[in-house]
Amino acid sequence: MKEMFSKKELVRLLWPLIVEQILTVLVGMVDVIMVAAVGEAAVSGVALVDSISVLVIRLLSALATGGAVVSAQYIGKQRPEETCRAAGQLISVTIICSAFFTVAALAGNRYLLGMIFGQVEDVVMQNAVIYFWLTAFSYPFLALYNSCAALYRSMGNSKVSMMASLAMNGMNIAGNAICIFGLKMGVEGVAIPTLVSRIFAAVLMLYLICRPGNVIRTTSLKQLRLDRSMIQKILIVGVPSGLESAMFQFGKITLQSIVSTLGTASIAGFAVASNLVTLHYLPGNALGLGLITIVGQCVGASEYDQAKTYIKELLAVNYVLLFGICGVMALLCRPMVGIYNLSLEASEMARQLILFHSCAMSVWPIAFTLPDALRAGLDARFTMVVSVFSMWVFRIGFAYLFVKVWGFGVIGAWMGMFIDWIFRAILYGWRFRGFTNRVRQV
């Protein structure tokens, strides 16, 4: 039996994904560090808006995942015309959806922020309004970039999206430095470079996906005309994944709302800890993206047992990398938090949260990386049901009890989250045992 992916091919696919995830996380950290120079109110305002922006990004990424799964399966089936047709439909759908999100964000702005987060300090709200207004313009460009990057990953070529991410994030960091430290701007000094860098990345990736030598390519406007049958195939994965991602982010926003009642120090400490622990997710997020390509192509070629073997191997790699990252962060969390120039109270909160999070990550890969493999086998509906149920019953329900009823403070928000992780890991692990019997093709 011929291997679908050799060890060399796996490494070639996965290392750029890990680098790309590192870049994404580092830029997020740099944004917070740079805006911290403006003050804690600015950090808090950016953190509140980022909770909403991440919701939009997750919805758009879910659609990109649907397109990537369909494209990867067609590559496995060796049907290039269908692959290119799926690419065109993915680009059209994500641009339409992102334009809707932009209009809603621009029209709602302060009202949406007030409705979600309630009464926050006036100076925090002022910063949030400015940051929200500027970043909303970037949604369509980010959607286009994510779609094209997902299509490149479906081809097994993750190096292109990595290089584009490097250029985008480098431009973002340079812009932040110029606007904040050179021009002495406030939160708009973080938002404007983000907008400009996303426009650049979108134009670049659109140009690259049109190249005639690609297995997946968009070569004419005809491919962008809405095709109901192909859109339905994309939505089979995209809609459940989108609902799952939306509920997941709504849950995070709800946690942020609960924390926002505890004061500015708690908001800032929670924001910095949430920013730093994204390092914990790096290997799992990267390997999850790789699994979409690997499992998708294996399923398309009807190599179900190979798919299951690759899933086990990549989960093992995830745990090895995770052990190293969590160990280093547990040792260095105090100087890492110190970079953000927070008050003593907020710094201590952030440090405790990071240590707690490092210990709890032992169940995260099964709870969050494994579901990507299930989605690639068109089992997205199951992951959605589990995710939505667990989010609202365990993460939000217990967080409310720990913070509001039992008085655990800001750390109670994450205690509910960890209970949610354990429940997911148990059900996804059980589902994976019958993977070869439940997997489906487009």
CSV table of C-alpha atoms in Angstrom, one decimal:
chain,number,residue,atom,x,y,z
A,1,MET,CA,0.0,0.0,0.0
A,2,LYS,CA,1.5,3.3,-1.1
A,3,GLU,CA,1.7,6.0,1.5
A,4,MET,CA,-0.3,9.1,0.8
A,5,PHE,CA,2.3,11.3,2.6
A,6,SER,CA,5.9,10.4,3.2
A,7,LYS,CA,7.7,11.6,6.3
A,8,LYS,CA,9.4,14.2,4.1
A,9,GLU,CA,6.1,15.4,2.7
A,10,LEU,CA,4.6,15.7,6.2
A,11,VAL,CA,7.5,17.8,7.4
A,12,ARG,CA,7.3,20.0,4.3
A,13,LEU,CA,3.6,20.6,4.9
A,14,LEU,CA,3.7,21.1,8.7
A,15,TRP,CA,6.8,23.2,9.4
A,16,PRO,CA,5.5,26.3,7.5
A,17,LEU,CA,2.2,25.9,9.4
A,18,ILE,CA,3.9,26.0,12.7
A,19,VAL,CA,6.0,29.0,11.7
A,20,GLU,CA,2.8,30.8,10.4
A,21,GLN,CA,1.0,30.1,13.7
A,22,ILE,CA,4.1,31.5,15.6
A,23,LEU,CA,4.0,34.6,13.5
A,24,THR,CA,0.3,35.1,14.1
A,25,VAL,CA,0.6,34.8,17.8
A,26,LEU,CA,3.7,36.9,18.1
A,27,VAL,CA,2.1,39.8,16.2
A,28,GLY,CA,-0.9,39.6,18.5
A,29,MET,CA,1.5,39.9,21.4
A,30,VAL,CA,3.4,42.7,19.9
A,31,ASP,CA,0.1,44.6,19.3
A,32,VAL,CA,-0.8,44.3,23.0
A,33,ILE,CA,2.7,45.2,24.1
A,34,MET,CA,2.9,48.3,21.9
A,35,VAL,CA,-0.6,49.5,22.8
A,36,ALA,CA,0.4,49.0,26.5
A,37,ALA,CA,2.6,52.0,26.0
A,38,VAL,CA,-0.6,54.1,25.7
A,39,GLY,CA,-2.0,52.8,29.0
A,40,GLU,CA,-4.1,50.0,30.6
A,41,ALA,CA,-7.3,51.6,29.3
A,42,ALA,CA,-6.1,51.1,25.8
A,43,VAL,CA,-5.1,47.5,26.5
A,44,SER,CA,-8.5,46.8,27.9
A,45,GLY,CA,-10.3,48.6,24.9
A,46,VAL,CA,-8.3,46.6,22.4
A,47,ALA,CA,-9.0,43.3,24.3
A,48,LEU,CA,-12.7,43.9,24.3
A,49,VAL,CA,-12.8,44.6,20.5
A,50,ASP,CA,-10.5,41.6,19.8
A,51,SER,CA,-13.1,39.3,21.4
A,52,ILE,CA,-15.6,40.4,18.7
A,53,SER,CA,-13.0,40.5,15.8
A,54,VAL,CA,-11.9,36.9,16.7
A,55,LEU,CA,-15.6,35.8,16.4
A,56,VAL,CA,-15.7,37.2,12.8
A,57,ILE,CA,-12.3,35.7,12.0
A,58,ARG,CA,-13.5,32.3,13.3
A,59,LEU,CA,-16.6,32.4,11.2
A,60,LEU,CA,-14.7,33.2,8.1
A,61,SER,CA,-12.1,30.6,8.9
A,62,ALA,CA,-14.8,28.0,9.3
A,63,LEU,CA,-16.0,28.7,5.7
A,64,ALA,CA,-12.3,28.5,4.6
A,65,THR,CA,-12.1,25.1,6.4
A,66,GLY,CA,-15.2,23.9,4.5
A,67,GLY,CA,-13.6,24.9,1.2
A,68,ALA,CA,-10.3,23.4,2.2
A,69,VAL,CA,-11.9,20.0,3.0
A,70,VAL,CA,-13.9,19.9,-0.2
A,71,SER,CA,-10.8,20.9,-2.3
A,72,ALA,CA,-8.6,18.4,-0.5
A,73,GLN,CA,-11.0,15.5,-1.1
A,74,TYR,CA,-11.3,16.4,-4.8
A,75,ILE,CA,-7.5,16.4,-5.0
A,76,GLY,CA,-7.5,12.9,-3.4
A,77,LYS,CA,-10.2,11.9,-6.0
A,78,GLN,CA,-7.9,13.4,-8.8
A,79,ARG,CA,-10.7,15.6,-10.1
A,80,PRO,CA,-8.9,19.0,-10.8
A,81,GLU,CA,-11.9,20.7,-12.5
A,82,GLU,CA,-14.1,20.2,-9.4
A,83,THR,CA,-11.2,21.4,-7.2
A,84,CYS,CA,-10.9,24.7,-9.1
A,85,ARG,CA,-14.7,25.2,-9.0
A,86,ALA,CA,-14.7,24.7,-5.3
A,87,ALA,CA,-12.0,27.4,-5.0
A,88,GLY,CA,-14.0,30.0,-6.8
A,89,GLN,CA,-17.1,29.3,-4.7
A,90,LEU,CA,-15.1,29.6,-1.5
A,91,ILE,CA,-13.7,33.0,-2.5
A,92,SER,CA,-17.2,34.3,-3.4
A,93,VAL,CA,-19.0,33.1,-0.3
A,94,THR,CA,-16.3,34.4,2.1
A,95,ILE,CA,-16.2,37.9,0.5
A,96,ILE,CA,-20.0,38.2,0.7
A,97,CYS,CA,-20.1,37.1,4.3
A,98,SER,CA,-17.2,39.3,5.3
A,99,ALA,CA,-18.8,42.4,3.7
A,100,PHE,CA,-21.9,41.8,5.8
A,101,PHE,CA,-19.9,41.6,9.0
A,102,THR,CA,-18.1,44.9,8.1
A,103,VAL,CA,-21.4,46.7,7.5
A,104,ALA,CA,-22.8,45.4,10.8
A,105,ALA,CA,-19.7,46.4,12.7
A,106,LEU,CA,-19.7,49.9,11.3
A,107,ALA,CA,-23.4,50.4,11.8
A,108,GLY,CA,-23.5,48.9,15.3
A,109,ASN,CA,-20.1,49.9,16.8
A,110,ARG,CA,-20.7,51.5,20.2
A,111,TYR,CA,-24.2,50.0,20.5
A,112,LEU,CA,-22.7,46.5,20.0
A,113,LEU,CA,-19.9,47.1,22.4
A,114,GLY,CA,-22.3,48.4,25.1
A,115,MET,CA,-24.8,45.5,24.5
A,116,ILE,CA,-22.1,42.8,24.8
A,117,PHE,CA,-19.8,44.2,27.6
A,118,GLY,CA,-22.3,46.4,29.5
A,119,GLN,CA,-21.0,49.3,31.6
A,120,VAL,CA,-17.2,49.7,31.3
A,121,GLU,CA,-15.2,52.7,32.1
A,122,ASP,CA,-15.6,55.6,29.7
A,123,VAL,CA,-12.0,55.8,28.7
A,124,VAL,CA,-12.0,52.0,27.9
A,125,MET,CA,-15.1,52.4,25.7
A,126,GLN,CA,-13.6,55.3,23.8
A,127,ASN,CA,-10.6,53.3,22.9
A,128,ALA,CA,-12.7,50.3,22.0
A,129,VAL,CA,-14.9,52.4,19.6
A,130,ILE,CA,-11.9,53.7,17.7
A,131,TYR,CA,-10.3,50.3,17.4
A,132,PHE,CA,-13.5,48.6,16.4
A,133,TRP,CA,-14.3,51.1,13.6
A,134,LEU,CA,-10.9,50.8,12.0
A,135,THR,CA,-10.4,47.1,12.1
A,136,ALA,CA,-14.0,46.4,10.7
A,137,PHE,CA,-12.8,47.6,7.3
A,138,SER,CA,-10.2,44.8,7.2
A,139,TYR,CA,-12.7,41.9,7.4
A,140,PRO,CA,-13.2,41.4,3.6
A,141,PHE,CA,-9.4,41.5,3.0
A,142,LEU,CA,-8.8,39.1,5.8
A,143,ALA,CA,-11.5,36.8,4.4
A,144,LEU,CA,-9.8,36.7,1.0
A,145,TYR,CA,-6.4,36.1,2.5
A,146,ASN,CA,-7.7,33.2,4.7
A,147,SER,CA,-9.6,31.6,1.8
A,148,CYS,CA,-6.6,31.6,-0.6
A,149,ALA,CA,-4.2,30.4,2.2
A,150,ALA,CA,-6.6,27.5,3.0
A,151,LEU,CA,-6.6,26.5,-0.7
A,152,TYR,CA,-2.8,26.5,-0.8
A,153,ARG,CA,-2.7,24.3,2.2
A,154,SER,CA,-5.2,21.9,0.5
A,155,MET,CA,-2.7,21.5,-2.2
A,156,GLY,CA,-0.1,20.6,0.4
A,157,ASN,CA,1.8,23.9,-0.2
A,158,SER,CA,1.8,25.7,3.1
A,159,LYS,CA,5.0,27.5,2.4
A,160,VAL,CA,3.3,30.2,0.3
A,161,SER,CA,0.8,31.1,3.0
A,162,MET,CA,3.7,31.2,5.5
A,163,MET,CA,5.6,33.7,3.3
A,164,ALA,CA,2.5,35.8,2.8
A,165,SER,CA,1.9,35.8,6.6
A,166,LEU,CA,5.5,36.8,7.2
A,167,ALA,CA,5.2,39.8,4.9
A,168,MET,CA,1.8,40.8,6.4
A,169,ASN,CA,2.9,40.5,10.0
A,170,GLY,CA,6.2,42.2,9.3
A,171,MET,CA,4.4,45.1,7.8
A,172,ASN,CA,2.0,45.2,10.7
A,173,ILE,CA,4.8,45.3,13.3
A,174,ALA,CA,6.7,48.0,11.5
A,175,GLY,CA,3.5,50.1,11.1
A,176,ASN,CA,2.8,49.7,14.8
A,177,ALA,CA,6.2,51.0,15.7
A,178,ILE,CA,6.0,54.0,13.4
A,179,CYS,CA,2.4,55.0,14.4
A,180,ILE,CA,2.8,54.5,18.2
A,181,PHE,CA,6.4,55.4,19.0
A,182,GLY,CA,7.1,57.7,16.0
A,183,LEU,CA,3.8,59.5,15.5
A,184,LYS,CA,2.6,59.1,19.1
A,185,MET,CA,-0.8,57.7,18.1
A,186,GLY,CA,-3.2,55.8,20.4
A,187,VAL,CA,-5.1,52.7,19.6
A,188,GLU,CA,-5.5,53.8,16.0
A,189,GLY,CA,-1.7,53.3,15.8
A,190,VAL,CA,-2.4,49.6,16.1
A,191,ALA,CA,-5.6,49.4,14.0
A,192,ILE,CA,-4.3,51.3,10.9
A,193,PRO,CA,-1.3,49.0,10.3
A,194,THR,CA,-3.5,46.0,10.8
A,195,LEU,CA,-5.8,47.2,8.1
A,196,VAL,CA,-3.0,48.1,5.6
A,197,SER,CA,-1.2,44.8,6.1
A,198,ARG,CA,-4.4,42.7,5.6
A,199,ILE,CA,-5.1,44.6,2.3
A,200,PHE,CA,-1.6,43.8,1.1
A,201,ALA,CA,-1.8,40.1,2.1
A,202,ALA,CA,-5.2,39.7,0.4
A,203,VAL,CA,-4.0,41.2,-2.9
A,204,LEU,CA,-0.9,39.1,-2.8
A,205,MET,CA,-2.7,35.8,-2.2
A,206,LEU,CA,-5.3,36.5,-4.8
A,207,TYR,CA,-2.6,37.1,-7.4
A,208,LEU,CA,-0.8,33.8,-6.4
A,209,ILE,CA,-4.0,31.7,-6.4
A,210,CYS,CA,-4.5,32.7,-10.0
A,211,ARG,CA,-1.2,31.3,-11.2
A,212,PRO,CA,-1.9,28.7,-14.0
A,213,GLY,CA,0.5,26.1,-12.6
A,214,ASN,CA,-1.5,25.5,-9.4
A,215,VAL,CA,-3.6,22.4,-9.0
A,216,ILE,CA,-6.2,24.7,-7.3
A,217,ARG,CA,-6.5,28.0,-9.2
A,218,THR,CA,-9.0,30.8,-10.1
A,219,THR,CA,-8.5,31.9,-13.7
A,220,SER,CA,-11.8,33.5,-14.6
A,221,LEU,CA,-14.8,35.5,-13.2
A,222,LYS,CA,-17.0,32.6,-14.3
A,223,GLN,CA,-15.6,30.5,-11.4
A,224,LEU,CA,-16.8,33.2,-9.0
A,225,ARG,CA,-20.5,33.0,-10.0
A,226,LEU,CA,-22.5,31.4,-7.3
A,227,ASP,CA,-22.9,27.6,-7.8
A,228,ARG,CA,-25.6,26.2,-5.5
A,229,SER,CA,-24.4,22.6,-5.5
A,230,MET,CA,-20.8,23.4,-4.8
A,231,ILE,CA,-21.7,25.9,-2.1
A,232,GLN,CA,-23.8,23.3,-0.4
A,233,LYS,CA,-20.8,20.9,-0.3
A,234,ILE,CA,-18.6,23.6,1.2
A,235,LEU,CA,-21.4,24.5,3.8
A,236,ILE,CA,-21.7,20.9,4.9
A,237,VAL,CA,-18.4,21.5,6.8
A,238,GLY,CA,-18.5,25.3,6.9
A,239,VAL,CA,-21.9,25.8,8.6
A,240,PRO,CA,-21.4,23.4,11.5
A,241,SER,CA,-17.8,24.6,11.9
A,242,GLY,CA,-19.0,28.2,11.7
A,243,LEU,CA,-21.7,27.7,14.3
A,244,GLU,CA,-19.2,25.8,16.5
A,245,SER,CA,-16.7,28.7,16.2
A,246,ALA,CA,-19.4,31.3,16.7
A,247,MET,CA,-20.6,29.6,19.9
A,248,PHE,CA,-17.0,29.2,21.0
A,249,GLN,CA,-16.2,32.8,20.6
A,250,PHE,CA,-19.6,33.9,22.1
A,251,GLY,CA,-18.6,31.9,25.1
A,252,LYS,CA,-15.2,33.7,25.2
A,253,ILE,CA,-17.0,37.1,24.9
A,254,THR,CA,-19.3,36.1,27.7
A,255,LEU,CA,-16.3,35.2,29.9
A,256,GLN,CA,-14.8,38.6,29.0
A,257,SER,CA,-18.1,40.2,30.0
A,258,ILE,CA,-18.1,38.4,33.3
A,259,VAL,CA,-14.5,39.4,33.9
A,260,SER,CA,-15.2,43.0,32.9
A,261,THR,CA,-17.3,43.4,36.0
A,262,LEU,CA,-14.3,42.8,38.2
A,263,GLY,CA,-12.5,46.0,37.3
A,264,THR,CA,-9.8,47.3,35.0
A,265,ALA,CA,-7.0,45.4,36.7
A,266,SER,CA,-8.9,42.1,36.2
A,267,ILE,CA,-9.6,43.0,32.5
A,268,ALA,CA,-6.0,43.8,31.8
A,269,GLY,CA,-4.6,40.8,33.7
A,270,PHE,CA,-7.0,38.5,32.0
A,271,ALA,CA,-6.3,40.1,28.6
A,272,VAL,CA,-2.5,39.7,29.0
A,273,ALA,CA,-2.8,36.1,30.2
A,274,SER,CA,-5.1,35.2,27.3
A,275,ASN,CA,-2.6,36.8,24.9
A,276,LEU,CA,0.4,34.9,26.3
A,277,VAL,CA,-1.3,31.5,26.5
A,278,THR,CA,-1.9,31.5,22.8
A,279,LEU,CA,1.6,30.2,22.7
A,280,HIS,CA,0.2,27.0,24.2
A,281,TYR,CA,-2.1,26.5,21.2
A,282,LEU,CA,0.6,26.9,18.5
A,283,PRO,CA,1.4,23.3,17.8
A,284,GLY,CA,-2.2,22.2,18.0
A,285,ASN,CA,-3.5,24.9,15.7
A,286,ALA,CA,-0.8,24.2,13.1
A,287,LEU,CA,-1.2,20.5,13.2
A,288,GLY,CA,-5.0,20.8,13.0
A,289,LEU,CA,-4.6,22.8,9.7
A,290,GLY,CA,-2.3,20.1,8.5
A,291,LEU,CA,-4.8,17.4,9.4
A,292,ILE,CA,-7.4,19.0,7.2
A,293,THR,CA,-5.2,18.6,4.2
A,294,ILE,CA,-3.8,15.1,5.1
A,295,VAL,CA,-7.1,13.5,6.2
A,296,GLY,CA,-9.1,15.3,3.4
A,297,GLN,CA,-6.8,13.8,0.7
A,298,CYS,CA,-6.7,10.4,2.4
A,299,VAL,CA,-10.5,10.3,2.6
A,300,GLY,CA,-10.9,11.4,-1.0
A,301,ALA,CA,-8.6,8.5,-2.0
A,302,SER,CA,-10.6,6.1,0.2
A,303,GLU,CA,-7.5,5.5,2.4
A,304,TYR,CA,-9.3,5.6,5.7
A,305,ASP,CA,-6.8,3.5,7.7
A,306,GLN,CA,-4.0,5.7,6.6
A,307,ALA,CA,-5.9,8.8,7.7
A,308,LYS,CA,-6.4,7.3,11.2
A,309,THR,CA,-2.6,6.5,11.4
A,310,TYR,CA,-1.6,10.0,10.5
A,311,ILE,CA,-4.0,11.4,13.1
A,312,LYS,CA,-2.4,9.4,15.9
A,313,GLU,CA,1.1,10.3,14.8
A,314,LEU,CA,0.3,14.0,14.7
A,315,LEU,CA,-1.4,14.0,18.1
A,316,ALA,CA,1.7,12.4,19.5
A,317,VAL,CA,3.8,15.2,18.0
A,318,ASN,CA,1.4,17.7,19.4
A,319,TYR,CA,2.0,16.4,23.0
A,320,VAL,CA,5.8,16.4,22.6
A,321,LEU,CA,5.8,20.1,21.5
A,322,LEU,CA,3.2,21.1,24.0
A,323,PHE,CA,5.2,19.7,26.9
A,324,GLY,CA,8.2,21.8,26.0
A,325,ILE,CA,6.2,25.0,25.5
A,326,CYS,CA,4.2,24.7,28.7
A,327,GLY,CA,7.4,23.9,30.7
A,328,VAL,CA,9.2,27.0,29.4
A,329,MET,CA,6.3,29.3,30.0
A,330,ALA,CA,5.8,28.1,33.5
A,331,LEU,CA,9.4,28.9,34.3
A,332,LEU,CA,9.4,32.3,32.5
A,333,CYS,CA,5.9,33.6,33.1
A,334,ARG,CA,6.9,36.3,35.5
A,335,PRO,CA,9.4,38.1,33.1
A,336,MET,CA,7.0,37.5,30.2
A,337,VAL,CA,4.2,39.3,32.0
A,338,GLY,CA,6.6,42.0,33.0
A,339,ILE,CA,7.0,43.1,29.4
A,340,TYR,CA,3.4,44.4,29.4
A,341,ASN,CA,4.1,47.1,32.1
A,342,LEU,CA,0.9,46.3,34.0
A,343,SER,CA,0.1,47.3,37.6
A,344,LEU,CA,1.3,44.9,40.3
A,345,GLU,CA,-2.2,43.6,40.9
A,346,ALA,CA,-2.9,42.9,37.2
A,347,SER,CA,0.6,41.3,36.7
A,348,GLU,CA,0.0,38.8,39.6
A,349,MET,CA,-3.4,37.9,38.2
A,350,ALA,CA,-1.9,37.2,34.7
A,351,ARG,CA,0.9,35.1,36.2
A,352,GLN,CA,-1.4,32.9,38.2
A,353,LEU,CA,-3.7,32.4,35.2
A,354,ILE,CA,-0.7,31.3,33.0
A,355,LEU,CA,0.5,28.8,35.5
A,356,PHE,CA,-3.0,27.3,35.9
A,357,HIS,CA,-3.4,27.2,32.1
A,358,SER,CA,-0.1,25.4,31.6
A,359,CYS,CA,-1.2,22.6,33.8
A,360,ALA,CA,-4.6,22.2,32.2
A,361,MET,CA,-3.2,21.9,28.6
A,362,SER,CA,-2.8,18.1,29.0
A,363,VAL,CA,-6.3,17.5,27.6
A,364,TRP,CA,-6.3,20.3,25.0
A,365,PRO,CA,-5.0,18.4,21.9
A,366,ILE,CA,-7.8,15.8,22.1
A,367,ALA,CA,-10.4,18.5,22.8
A,368,PHE,CA,-9.3,20.8,19.9
A,369,THR,CA,-6.8,19.3,17.5
A,370,LEU,CA,-8.6,16.0,17.0
A,371,PRO,CA,-11.9,17.6,15.9
A,372,ASP,CA,-10.1,19.0,12.8
A,373,ALA,CA,-9.5,15.4,11.7
A,374,LEU,CA,-13.2,14.6,12.3
A,375,ARG,CA,-14.3,17.6,10.2
A,376,ALA,CA,-12.1,16.5,7.3
A,377,GLY,CA,-14.0,13.3,7.3
A,378,LEU,CA,-17.3,15.2,7.1
A,379,ASP,CA,-18.2,14.6,10.8
A,380,ALA,CA,-18.5,18.3,11.5
A,381,ARG,CA,-22.1,18.1,12.8
A,382,PHE,CA,-21.0,15.9,15.7
A,383,THR,CA,-18.2,18.3,16.7
A,384,MET,CA,-20.6,21.2,16.5
A,385,VAL,CA,-23.2,19.6,18.8
A,386,VAL,CA,-20.6,18.6,21.4
A,387,SER,CA,-18.9,22.0,21.2
A,388,VAL,CA,-22.1,24.1,21.6
A,389,PHE,CA,-23.4,21.9,24.4
A,390,SER,CA,-20.2,21.9,26.3
A,391,MET,CA,-19.6,25.6,25.9
A,392,TRP,CA,-22.8,26.8,27.4
A,393,VAL,CA,-23.3,24.1,30.0
A,394,PHE,CA,-19.8,23.7,31.3
A,395,ARG,CA,-17.6,26.7,30.3
A,396,ILE,CA,-20.2,29.5,30.8
A,397,GLY,CA,-22.3,27.8,33.4
A,398,PHE,CA,-19.5,26.9,35.7
A,399,ALA,CA,-17.6,30.2,35.1
A,400,TYR,CA,-20.6,32.1,36.2
A,401,LEU,CA,-20.9,30.0,39.3
A,402,PHE,CA,-17.2,30.2,40.1
A,403,VAL,CA,-17.0,34.0,39.6
A,404,LYS,CA,-20.4,35.4,40.6
A,405,VAL,CA,-21.7,32.9,43.1
A,406,TRP,CA,-18.6,31.3,44.7
A,407,GLY,CA,-16.4,34.3,44.5
A,408,PHE,CA,-13.2,32.8,43.0
A,409,GLY,CA,-12.4,36.0,41.1
A,410,VAL,CA,-10.9,36.1,37.6
A,411,ILE,CA,-9.4,32.6,37.9
A,412,GLY,CA,-12.9,31.2,38.1
A,413,ALA,CA,-13.5,32.1,34.5
A,414,TRP,CA,-10.9,29.6,33.5
A,415,MET,CA,-11.9,26.9,35.9
A,416,GLY,CA,-15.2,26.6,34.0
A,417,MET,CA,-13.2,26.5,30.7
A,418,PHE,CA,-11.1,23.6,31.9
A,419,ILE,CA,-14.1,21.5,32.8
A,420,ASP,CA,-15.4,22.2,29.2
A,421,TRP,CA,-12.1,20.9,27.8
A,422,ILE,CA,-12.3,17.6,29.8
A,423,PHE,CA,-15.8,16.9,28.5
A,424,ARG,CA,-14.9,17.6,24.9
A,425,ALA,CA,-11.8,15.3,25.1
A,426,ILE,CA,-13.8,12.4,26.4
A,427,LEU,CA,-16.5,12.6,23.7
A,428,TYR,CA,-14.1,13.3,20.8
A,429,GLY,CA,-11.8,10.5,21.9
A,430,TRP,CA,-14.8,8.1,21.9
A,431,ARG,CA,-15.9,9.3,18.5
A,432,PHE,CA,-12.4,8.8,17.0
A,433,ARG,CA,-12.5,5.1,17.9
A,434,GLY,CA,-15.1,4.6,15.1
A,435,PHE,CA,-13.5,7.0,12.6
A,436,THR,CA,-13.2,4.6,9.7
A,437,ASN,CA,-16.8,3.6,9.9
A,438,ARG,CA,-18.2,7.2,10.1
A,439,VAL,CA,-16.0,9.0,7.5
A,440,ARG,CA,-17.7,10.3,4.4
A,441,GLN,CA,-16.7,11.7,1.0
A,442,VAL,CA,-18.1,14.8,-0.8
